[in-house]
């Protein structure tokens, strides 16, 4: 099986299937197709399937022309019919892994995908889970489902592995194609073949580890490392505020040290699919072993409380200007979770918005990337279409919650009564009498 698959990879005869056509799956499907492998994208959302088959892009990290060209050439297609799994030789599972209402792992989409694959899994197929998850998912959940549902034996009839996605939406340098890949598989042959498949597609190193569990844990480590360090700087920021010290100046000074320090920055909280969620996966799994991830859980508490902290800071700022929060008109600038993207998954700005509303404020937002968003209660909120001097002048407070580059911050400073900048995006503005920084 190994030699046969390696030969098919070399000859570009592998048919690729990608399950989940979101921020991870669609860029991966495009890169597989660009590398010469016929690729089928699978998704339960009919609208996504329709858009892909029409060559219409909806993901920022995908080049519109490339998607349209691949579809036109017949190199890439999409379907919601999972029976086509029986035609593919390589399957990448790229589905969401959110938290449930109890802040515990919700892996229903991984489980459902594995069950759908098992019905049609044929011998000599590679299956790779890319969705971020807790260590043990590939071995303990996916493998039994595939074996039971297909009647095939892992390692003998098909190969199974884990290769964590490393998608950073909006990153202008590192995309799917040039970001190093980690692969952990069940068995040496599986690791060799799956690594060869990624090497045939990517312009980056493929680093093979000894097992799926190692690969699953390293992904959790990547994001927990950032969560903990951001939690540290958010706590330092709160202390600096009480002490009358600029945390931003402190960081700028500290990062002059050429070794032993990496700069992290405070903000209104953590957003995106990985950094706010992954530590919960790890702490949940750790309890199975009677282990409490105290440091990690403390950072989660700090970061989870940052939106409320920022809303309270806004309230105190208004009070200092003899204005009550209840009934105050607040304009938020930015709703996406990071600058210059349209992704607002887990965005802390949404929680800030919600908390300001709970405090009685009249809240509007402007975001050139996000025209509308779904709030915590499932209601769609539409943003202001144009940022004008009049809008700024009639707001009691302008609160910057995302550092978009396409905003005229000189105009904001000139016309706003009070500015609360939680991202320090206005650091180069000379006149600062109406600006307070987090």
PDB file of C-alpha atoms in Angstrom, residues 6-247:
ATOM      1  CA  UNK A   6       3.816   7.073  -3.022  1.00  0.00           C
ATOM      2  CA  UNK A   7       3.796   6.338  -6.752  1.00  0.00           C
ATOM      3  CA  UNK A   8       0.325   7.834  -7.146  1.00  0.00           C
ATOM      4  CA  UNK A   9       1.455  10.960  -5.266  1.00  0.00           C
ATOM      5  CA  UNK A  10       4.460  11.331  -7.532  1.00  0.00           C
ATOM      6  CA  UNK A  11       2.319  10.900 -10.648  1.00  0.00           C
ATOM      7  CA  UNK A  12      -0.392  13.263  -9.316  1.00  0.00           C
ATOM      8  CA  UNK A  13      -2.990  10.514  -9.544  1.00  0.00           C
ATOM      9  CA  UNK A  14      -4.244  10.939  -5.987  1.00  0.00           C
ATOM     10  CA  UNK A  15      -7.792  12.271  -5.781  1.00  0.00           C
ATOM     11  CA  UNK A  16      -8.151  14.593  -2.794  1.00  0.00           C
ATOM     12  CA  UNK A  17     -11.201  15.131  -0.624  1.00  0.00           C
ATOM     13  CA  UNK A  18     -11.449  18.054   1.810  1.00  0.00           C
ATOM     14  CA  UNK A  19     -14.272  17.974   4.342  1.00  0.00           C
ATOM     15  CA  UNK A  20     -15.285  21.445   5.485  1.00  0.00           C
ATOM     16  CA  UNK A  21     -14.843  24.400   3.139  1.00  0.00           C
ATOM     17  CA  UNK A  22     -14.253  27.170   5.650  1.00  0.00           C
ATOM     18  CA  UNK A  23     -11.197  29.203   6.634  1.00  0.00           C
ATOM     19  CA  UNK A  24      -9.018  26.070   6.733  1.00  0.00           C
ATOM     20  CA  UNK A  25     -10.593  23.738   4.208  1.00  0.00           C
ATOM     21  CA  UNK A  26     -11.052  25.972   1.178  1.00  0.00           C
ATOM     22  CA  UNK A  27      -7.442  27.309   1.118  1.00  0.00           C
ATOM     23  CA  UNK A  28      -6.200  23.724   1.527  1.00  0.00           C
ATOM     24  CA  UNK A  29      -8.440  22.465  -1.285  1.00  0.00           C
ATOM     25  CA  UNK A  30      -7.192  25.234  -3.572  1.00  0.00           C
ATOM     26  CA  UNK A  31      -3.528  24.411  -2.848  1.00  0.00           C
ATOM     27  CA  UNK A  32      -4.095  20.684  -3.456  1.00  0.00           C
ATOM     28  CA  UNK A  33      -5.767  21.461  -6.770  1.00  0.00           C
ATOM     29  CA  UNK A  34      -3.038  23.929  -7.773  1.00  0.00           C
ATOM     30  CA  UNK A  35      -0.452  21.210  -7.128  1.00  0.00           C
ATOM     31  CA  UNK A  36      -2.091  19.026  -9.793  1.00  0.00           C
ATOM     32  CA  UNK A  37      -4.376  16.833  -7.674  1.00  0.00           C
ATOM     33  CA  UNK A  38      -8.035  16.665  -8.630  1.00  0.00           C
ATOM     34  CA  UNK A  39      -9.818  17.864  -5.498  1.00  0.00           C
ATOM     35  CA  UNK A  40     -13.384  17.501  -4.235  1.00  0.00           C
ATOM     36  CA  UNK A  41     -14.588  19.740  -1.438  1.00  0.00           C
ATOM     37  CA  UNK A  42     -17.310  18.427   0.846  1.00  0.00           C
ATOM     38  CA  UNK A  43     -19.578  20.646   2.930  1.00  0.00           C
ATOM     39  CA  UNK A  44     -23.041  20.308   4.429  1.00  0.00           C
ATOM     40  CA  UNK A  45     -23.742  23.990   3.675  1.00  0.00           C
ATOM     41  CA  UNK A  46     -25.273  24.023   0.216  1.00  0.00           C
ATOM     42  CA  UNK A  47     -24.501  27.717  -0.270  1.00  0.00           C
ATOM     43  CA  UNK A  48     -20.752  27.102   0.070  1.00  0.00           C
ATOM     44  CA  UNK A  49     -20.945  24.201  -2.363  1.00  0.00           C
ATOM     45  CA  UNK A  50     -22.818  26.381  -4.843  1.00  0.00           C
ATOM     46  CA  UNK A  51     -20.330  29.237  -4.562  1.00  0.00           C
ATOM     47  CA  UNK A  52     -17.314  26.968  -5.056  1.00  0.00           C
ATOM     48  CA  UNK A  53     -18.844  25.293  -8.099  1.00  0.00           C
ATOM     49  CA  UNK A  54     -19.530  28.744  -9.539  1.00  0.00           C
ATOM     50  CA  UNK A  55     -15.912  29.709  -8.906  1.00  0.00           C
ATOM     51  CA  UNK A  56     -16.939  32.415  -6.437  1.00  0.00           C
ATOM     52  CA  UNK A  57     -14.638  32.970  -3.487  1.00  0.00           C
ATOM     53  CA  UNK A  58     -15.769  33.781   0.082  1.00  0.00           C
ATOM     54  CA  UNK A  59     -12.511  33.321   2.048  1.00  0.00           C
ATOM     55  CA  UNK A  60     -10.009  36.164   2.327  1.00  0.00           C
ATOM     56  CA  UNK A  61      -6.895  33.978   2.085  1.00  0.00           C
ATOM     57  CA  UNK A  62      -7.977  32.512  -1.260  1.00  0.00           C
ATOM     58  CA  UNK A  63      -7.219  34.379  -4.488  1.00  0.00           C
ATOM     59  CA  UNK A  64     -10.441  34.892  -6.424  1.00  0.00           C
ATOM     60  CA  UNK A  65      -8.890  34.269  -9.830  1.00  0.00           C
ATOM     61  CA  UNK A  66      -7.172  31.072  -8.711  1.00  0.00           C
ATOM     62  CA  UNK A  67     -10.400  29.536  -7.430  1.00  0.00           C
ATOM     63  CA  UNK A  68     -12.318  30.510 -10.561  1.00  0.00           C
ATOM     64  CA  UNK A  69      -9.578  29.143 -12.814  1.00  0.00           C
ATOM     65  CA  UNK A  70      -9.327  25.796 -10.974  1.00  0.00           C
ATOM     66  CA  UNK A  71     -13.095  25.281 -11.155  1.00  0.00           C
ATOM     67  CA  UNK A  72     -13.165  26.225 -14.829  1.00  0.00           C
ATOM     68  CA  UNK A  73     -10.337  23.757 -15.568  1.00  0.00           C
ATOM     69  CA  UNK A  74     -12.265  20.990 -13.789  1.00  0.00           C
ATOM     70  CA  UNK A  75      -9.496  20.619 -11.211  1.00  0.00           C
ATOM     71  CA  UNK A  76     -11.698  21.547  -8.222  1.00  0.00           C
ATOM     72  CA  UNK A  77     -15.348  20.909  -7.443  1.00  0.00           C
ATOM     73  CA  UNK A  78     -17.601  20.770  -4.401  1.00  0.00           C
ATOM     74  CA  UNK A  79     -20.489  18.629  -3.241  1.00  0.00           C
ATOM     75  CA  UNK A  80     -22.679  17.868  -0.245  1.00  0.00           C
ATOM     76  CA  UNK A  81     -22.961  14.219  -1.344  1.00  0.00           C
ATOM     77  CA  UNK A  82     -20.585  12.237   0.866  1.00  0.00           C
ATOM     78  CA  UNK A  83     -20.889   9.128  -1.279  1.00  0.00           C
ATOM     79  CA  UNK A  84     -18.153  10.654  -3.441  1.00  0.00           C
ATOM     80  CA  UNK A  85     -15.776   9.767  -0.590  1.00  0.00           C
ATOM     81  CA  UNK A  86     -15.471   6.365  -2.241  1.00  0.00           C
ATOM     82  CA  UNK A  87     -13.671   8.011  -5.169  1.00  0.00           C
ATOM     83  CA  UNK A  88     -10.930   9.779  -3.185  1.00  0.00           C
ATOM     84  CA  UNK A  89      -7.507   8.607  -2.005  1.00  0.00           C
ATOM     85  CA  UNK A  90      -6.698  11.364   0.489  1.00  0.00           C
ATOM     86  CA  UNK A  91      -9.192  12.906   2.906  1.00  0.00           C
ATOM     87  CA  UNK A  92      -8.507  15.989   5.049  1.00  0.00           C
ATOM     88  CA  UNK A  93     -11.035  16.733   7.803  1.00  0.00           C
ATOM     89  CA  UNK A  94     -11.202  20.511   8.345  1.00  0.00           C
ATOM     90  CA  UNK A  95     -14.356  21.034  10.402  1.00  0.00           C
ATOM     91  CA  UNK A  96     -15.028  23.367  13.365  1.00  0.00           C
ATOM     92  CA  UNK A  97     -14.208  22.238  16.897  1.00  0.00           C
ATOM     93  CA  UNK A  98     -15.994  24.783  19.124  1.00  0.00           C
ATOM     94  CA  UNK A  99     -16.805  24.730  22.826  1.00  0.00           C
ATOM     95  CA  UNK A 100     -20.242  23.853  24.166  1.00  0.00           C
ATOM     96  CA  UNK A 101     -22.228  25.976  26.630  1.00  0.00           C
ATOM     97  CA  UNK A 102     -20.239  24.418  29.497  1.00  0.00           C
ATOM     98  CA  UNK A 103     -16.917  25.489  27.936  1.00  0.00           C
ATOM     99  CA  UNK A 104     -16.070  21.877  27.131  1.00  0.00           C
ATOM    100  CA  UNK A 105     -14.936  20.446  23.762  1.00  0.00           C
ATOM    101  CA  UNK A 106     -17.706  20.038  21.200  1.00  0.00           C
ATOM    102  CA  UNK A 107     -16.350  17.552  18.692  1.00  0.00           C
ATOM    103  CA  UNK A 108     -19.668  16.593  17.110  1.00  0.00           C
ATOM    104  CA  UNK A 109     -18.499  17.803  13.675  1.00  0.00           C
ATOM    105  CA  UNK A 110     -15.370  15.622  13.820  1.00  0.00           C
ATOM    106  CA  UNK A 111     -17.471  12.656  14.916  1.00  0.00           C
ATOM    107  CA  UNK A 112     -20.084  13.236  12.196  1.00  0.00           C
ATOM    108  CA  UNK A 113     -17.382  13.617   9.550  1.00  0.00           C
ATOM    109  CA  UNK A 114     -15.690  10.381  10.627  1.00  0.00           C
ATOM    110  CA  UNK A 115     -19.031   8.549  10.498  1.00  0.00           C
ATOM    111  CA  UNK A 116     -19.749   9.927   7.011  1.00  0.00           C
ATOM    112  CA  UNK A 117     -16.286   8.881   5.804  1.00  0.00           C
ATOM    113  CA  UNK A 118     -16.584   5.393   7.311  1.00  0.00           C
ATOM    114  CA  UNK A 119     -19.639   4.585   5.184  1.00  0.00           C
ATOM    115  CA  UNK A 120     -17.678   5.018   1.960  1.00  0.00           C
ATOM    116  CA  UNK A 121     -14.043   4.524   2.993  1.00  0.00           C
ATOM    117  CA  UNK A 122     -12.201   2.296   0.548  1.00  0.00           C
ATOM    118  CA  UNK A 123      -8.877   0.483   1.011  1.00  0.00           C
ATOM    119  CA  UNK A 124      -5.635   2.367   0.271  1.00  0.00           C
ATOM    120  CA  UNK A 125      -6.952   5.729   1.477  1.00  0.00           C
ATOM    121  CA  UNK A 126      -5.206   8.324   3.637  1.00  0.00           C
ATOM    122  CA  UNK A 127      -7.339  10.099   6.246  1.00  0.00           C
ATOM    123  CA  UNK A 128      -5.976  13.151   8.062  1.00  0.00           C
ATOM    124  CA  UNK A 129      -7.652  15.192  10.763  1.00  0.00           C
ATOM    125  CA  UNK A 130      -6.618  18.869  10.628  1.00  0.00           C
ATOM    126  CA  UNK A 131      -9.147  20.319  13.074  1.00  0.00           C
ATOM    127  CA  UNK A 132      -7.651  21.522  16.350  1.00  0.00           C
ATOM    128  CA  UNK A 133      -8.587  19.165  19.160  1.00  0.00           C
ATOM    129  CA  UNK A 134      -7.437  17.556  22.406  1.00  0.00           C
ATOM    130  CA  UNK A 135      -4.592  14.991  22.426  1.00  0.00           C
ATOM    131  CA  UNK A 136      -5.991  11.525  21.759  1.00  0.00           C
ATOM    132  CA  UNK A 137      -8.836  12.452  19.407  1.00  0.00           C
ATOM    133  CA  UNK A 138      -7.370  10.720  16.334  1.00  0.00           C
ATOM    134  CA  UNK A 139      -6.591   7.481  18.173  1.00  0.00           C
ATOM    135  CA  UNK A 140      -9.487   7.370  20.603  1.00  0.00           C
ATOM    136  CA  UNK A 141     -12.352   8.803  18.548  1.00  0.00           C
ATOM    137  CA  UNK A 142     -11.661   8.867  14.802  1.00  0.00           C
ATOM    138  CA  UNK A 143      -9.871   5.531  14.434  1.00  0.00           C
ATOM    139  CA  UNK A 144     -12.601   3.357  16.098  1.00  0.00           C
ATOM    140  CA  UNK A 145     -15.334   5.091  14.086  1.00  0.00           C
ATOM    141  CA  UNK A 146     -13.513   4.528  10.787  1.00  0.00           C
ATOM    142  CA  UNK A 147     -12.693   0.896  11.545  1.00  0.00           C
ATOM    143  CA  UNK A 148     -16.162  -0.005  12.806  1.00  0.00           C
ATOM    144  CA  UNK A 149     -18.039   1.810  10.052  1.00  0.00           C
ATOM    145  CA  UNK A 150     -15.881   0.576   7.175  1.00  0.00           C
ATOM    146  CA  UNK A 151     -14.812  -2.886   8.328  1.00  0.00           C
ATOM    147  CA  UNK A 152     -11.249  -1.900   7.393  1.00  0.00           C
ATOM    148  CA  UNK A 153      -8.173  -2.028   9.612  1.00  0.00           C
ATOM    149  CA  UNK A 154      -6.082   1.084  10.272  1.00  0.00           C
ATOM    150  CA  UNK A 155      -2.485   0.575   9.160  1.00  0.00           C
ATOM    151  CA  UNK A 156      -3.337  -2.436   7.044  1.00  0.00           C
ATOM    152  CA  UNK A 157      -6.150  -1.124   4.830  1.00  0.00           C
ATOM    153  CA  UNK A 158      -5.935   2.654   5.287  1.00  0.00           C
ATOM    154  CA  UNK A 159      -3.637   5.234   6.828  1.00  0.00           C
ATOM    155  CA  UNK A 160      -4.715   7.670   9.539  1.00  0.00           C
ATOM    156  CA  UNK A 161      -2.969  10.752  10.877  1.00  0.00           C
ATOM    157  CA  UNK A 162      -3.255  14.201  12.358  1.00  0.00           C
ATOM    158  CA  UNK A 163      -1.770  17.363  10.859  1.00  0.00           C
ATOM    159  CA  UNK A 164      -2.873  20.548  12.609  1.00  0.00           C
ATOM    160  CA  UNK A 165      -4.040  23.470  10.528  1.00  0.00           C
ATOM    161  CA  UNK A 166      -1.936  26.596  10.807  1.00  0.00           C
ATOM    162  CA  UNK A 167      -4.132  29.229   9.240  1.00  0.00           C
ATOM    163  CA  UNK A 168      -3.613  32.855  10.254  1.00  0.00           C
ATOM    164  CA  UNK A 169      -6.341  34.872   8.477  1.00  0.00           C
ATOM    165  CA  UNK A 170      -5.040  38.092   7.013  1.00  0.00           C
ATOM    166  CA  UNK A 171      -1.358  37.189   7.324  1.00  0.00           C
ATOM    167  CA  UNK A 172       0.291  38.720   4.272  1.00  0.00           C
ATOM    168  CA  UNK A 173       3.435  36.562   4.497  1.00  0.00           C
ATOM    169  CA  UNK A 174       2.470  33.100   5.698  1.00  0.00           C
ATOM    170  CA  UNK A 175      -0.358  31.287   3.928  1.00  0.00           C
ATOM    171  CA  UNK A 176      -1.304  27.607   3.726  1.00  0.00           C
ATOM    172  CA  UNK A 177       1.281  26.957   1.016  1.00  0.00           C
ATOM    173  CA  UNK A 178       4.391  28.313   2.761  1.00  0.00           C
ATOM    174  CA  UNK A 179       3.689  27.538   6.425  1.00  0.00           C
ATOM    175  CA  UNK A 180       5.609  24.516   7.820  1.00  0.00           C
ATOM    176  CA  UNK A 181       3.425  21.472   8.465  1.00  0.00           C
ATOM    177  CA  UNK A 182       3.531  18.968  11.323  1.00  0.00           C
ATOM    178  CA  UNK A 183       2.380  15.397  10.684  1.00  0.00           C
ATOM    179  CA  UNK A 184       1.754  12.646  13.229  1.00  0.00           C
ATOM    180  CA  UNK A 185       0.304   9.330  12.093  1.00  0.00           C
ATOM    181  CA  UNK A 186      -0.504   5.842  13.318  1.00  0.00           C
ATOM    182  CA  UNK A 187       2.497   3.866  12.124  1.00  0.00           C
ATOM    183  CA  UNK A 188       5.707   4.781  10.310  1.00  0.00           C
ATOM    184  CA  UNK A 189       4.339   3.972   6.864  1.00  0.00           C
ATOM    185  CA  UNK A 190       1.338   6.229   7.382  1.00  0.00           C
ATOM    186  CA  UNK A 191       3.591   9.060   8.555  1.00  0.00           C
ATOM    187  CA  UNK A 192       5.834   8.662   5.505  1.00  0.00           C
ATOM    188  CA  UNK A 193       2.999   8.630   2.971  1.00  0.00           C
ATOM    189  CA  UNK A 194       0.960  11.433   4.539  1.00  0.00           C
ATOM    190  CA  UNK A 195       4.092  13.589   4.850  1.00  0.00           C
ATOM    191  CA  UNK A 196       4.877  12.905   1.191  1.00  0.00           C
ATOM    192  CA  UNK A 197       1.393  14.054   0.252  1.00  0.00           C
ATOM    193  CA  UNK A 198       1.841  17.394   2.005  1.00  0.00           C
ATOM    194  CA  UNK A 199       5.372  17.790   0.646  1.00  0.00           C
ATOM    195  CA  UNK A 200       3.975  17.442  -2.861  1.00  0.00           C
ATOM    196  CA  UNK A 201       1.717  20.424  -2.268  1.00  0.00           C
ATOM    197  CA  UNK A 202       3.484  22.868   0.053  1.00  0.00           C
ATOM    198  CA  UNK A 203       6.499  25.140  -0.360  1.00  0.00           C
ATOM    199  CA  UNK A 204       7.526  24.529   3.236  1.00  0.00           C
ATOM    200  CA  UNK A 205       9.032  21.903   5.502  1.00  0.00           C
ATOM    201  CA  UNK A 206       6.968  18.954   6.693  1.00  0.00           C
ATOM    202  CA  UNK A 207       8.005  17.896  10.195  1.00  0.00           C
ATOM    203  CA  UNK A 208       7.054  14.350  11.159  1.00  0.00           C
ATOM    204  CA  UNK A 209       6.429  13.417  14.795  1.00  0.00           C
ATOM    205  CA  UNK A 210       6.004  10.003  16.369  1.00  0.00           C
ATOM    206  CA  UNK A 211       2.228   9.936  16.846  1.00  0.00           C
ATOM    207  CA  UNK A 212      -1.022  11.841  16.283  1.00  0.00           C
ATOM    208  CA  UNK A 213      -1.115  12.661  20.007  1.00  0.00           C
ATOM    209  CA  UNK A 214       2.189  14.531  19.772  1.00  0.00           C
ATOM    210  CA  UNK A 215       0.898  16.525  16.801  1.00  0.00           C
ATOM    211  CA  UNK A 216      -2.374  17.240  18.615  1.00  0.00           C
ATOM    212  CA  UNK A 217      -0.512  18.418  21.719  1.00  0.00           C
ATOM    213  CA  UNK A 218       1.923  20.620  19.791  1.00  0.00           C
ATOM    214  CA  UNK A 219      -0.985  22.491  18.229  1.00  0.00           C
ATOM    215  CA  UNK A 220      -2.495  23.053  21.656  1.00  0.00           C
ATOM    216  CA  UNK A 221       0.915  24.224  22.894  1.00  0.00           C
ATOM    217  CA  UNK A 222       1.260  26.768  20.071  1.00  0.00           C
ATOM    218  CA  UNK A 223      -1.939  28.520  21.003  1.00  0.00           C
ATOM    219  CA  UNK A 224      -1.770  28.030  24.765  1.00  0.00           C
ATOM    220  CA  UNK A 225       1.667  29.665  24.697  1.00  0.00           C
ATOM    221  CA  UNK A 226       0.093  32.753  23.182  1.00  0.00           C
ATOM    222  CA  UNK A 227      -2.931  32.626  25.487  1.00  0.00           C
ATOM    223  CA  UNK A 228      -0.747  32.515  28.606  1.00  0.00           C
ATOM    224  CA  UNK A 229       1.548  35.310  27.466  1.00  0.00           C
ATOM    225  CA  UNK A 230      -1.346  37.533  26.411  1.00  0.00           C
ATOM    226  CA  UNK A 231      -2.965  36.825  29.780  1.00  0.00           C
ATOM    227  CA  UNK A 232       0.264  37.930  31.460  1.00  0.00           C
ATOM    228  CA  UNK A 233       0.417  41.199  29.529  1.00  0.00           C
ATOM    229  CA  UNK A 234      -3.291  41.899  30.074  1.00  0.00           C
ATOM    230  CA  UNK A 235      -2.759  41.530  33.816  1.00  0.00           C
ATOM    231  CA  UNK A 236       0.380  43.677  33.701  1.00  0.00           C
ATOM    232  CA  UNK A 237      -1.661  46.230  31.746  1.00  0.00           C
ATOM    233  CA  UNK A 238      -4.321  46.395  34.440  1.00  0.00           C
ATOM    234  CA  UNK A 239      -1.656  46.933  37.099  1.00  0.00           C
ATOM    235  CA  UNK A 240       0.115  49.575  35.013  1.00  0.00           C
ATOM    236  CA  UNK A 241      -3.160  51.475  34.664  1.00  0.00           C
ATOM    237  CA  UNK A 242      -3.578  51.567  38.437  1.00  0.00           C
ATOM    238  CA  UNK A 243       0.024  52.723  38.826  1.00  0.00           C
ATOM    239  CA  UNK A 244      -0.254  55.431  36.193  1.00  0.00           C
ATOM    240  CA  UNK A 245       2.331  53.738  33.939  1.00  0.00           C
ATOM    241  CA  UNK A 246       1.927  53.194  30.184  1.00  0.00           C
ATOM    242  CA  UNK A 247       2.075  49.445  29.560  1.00  0.00           C
TER     243      UNK A 247
END
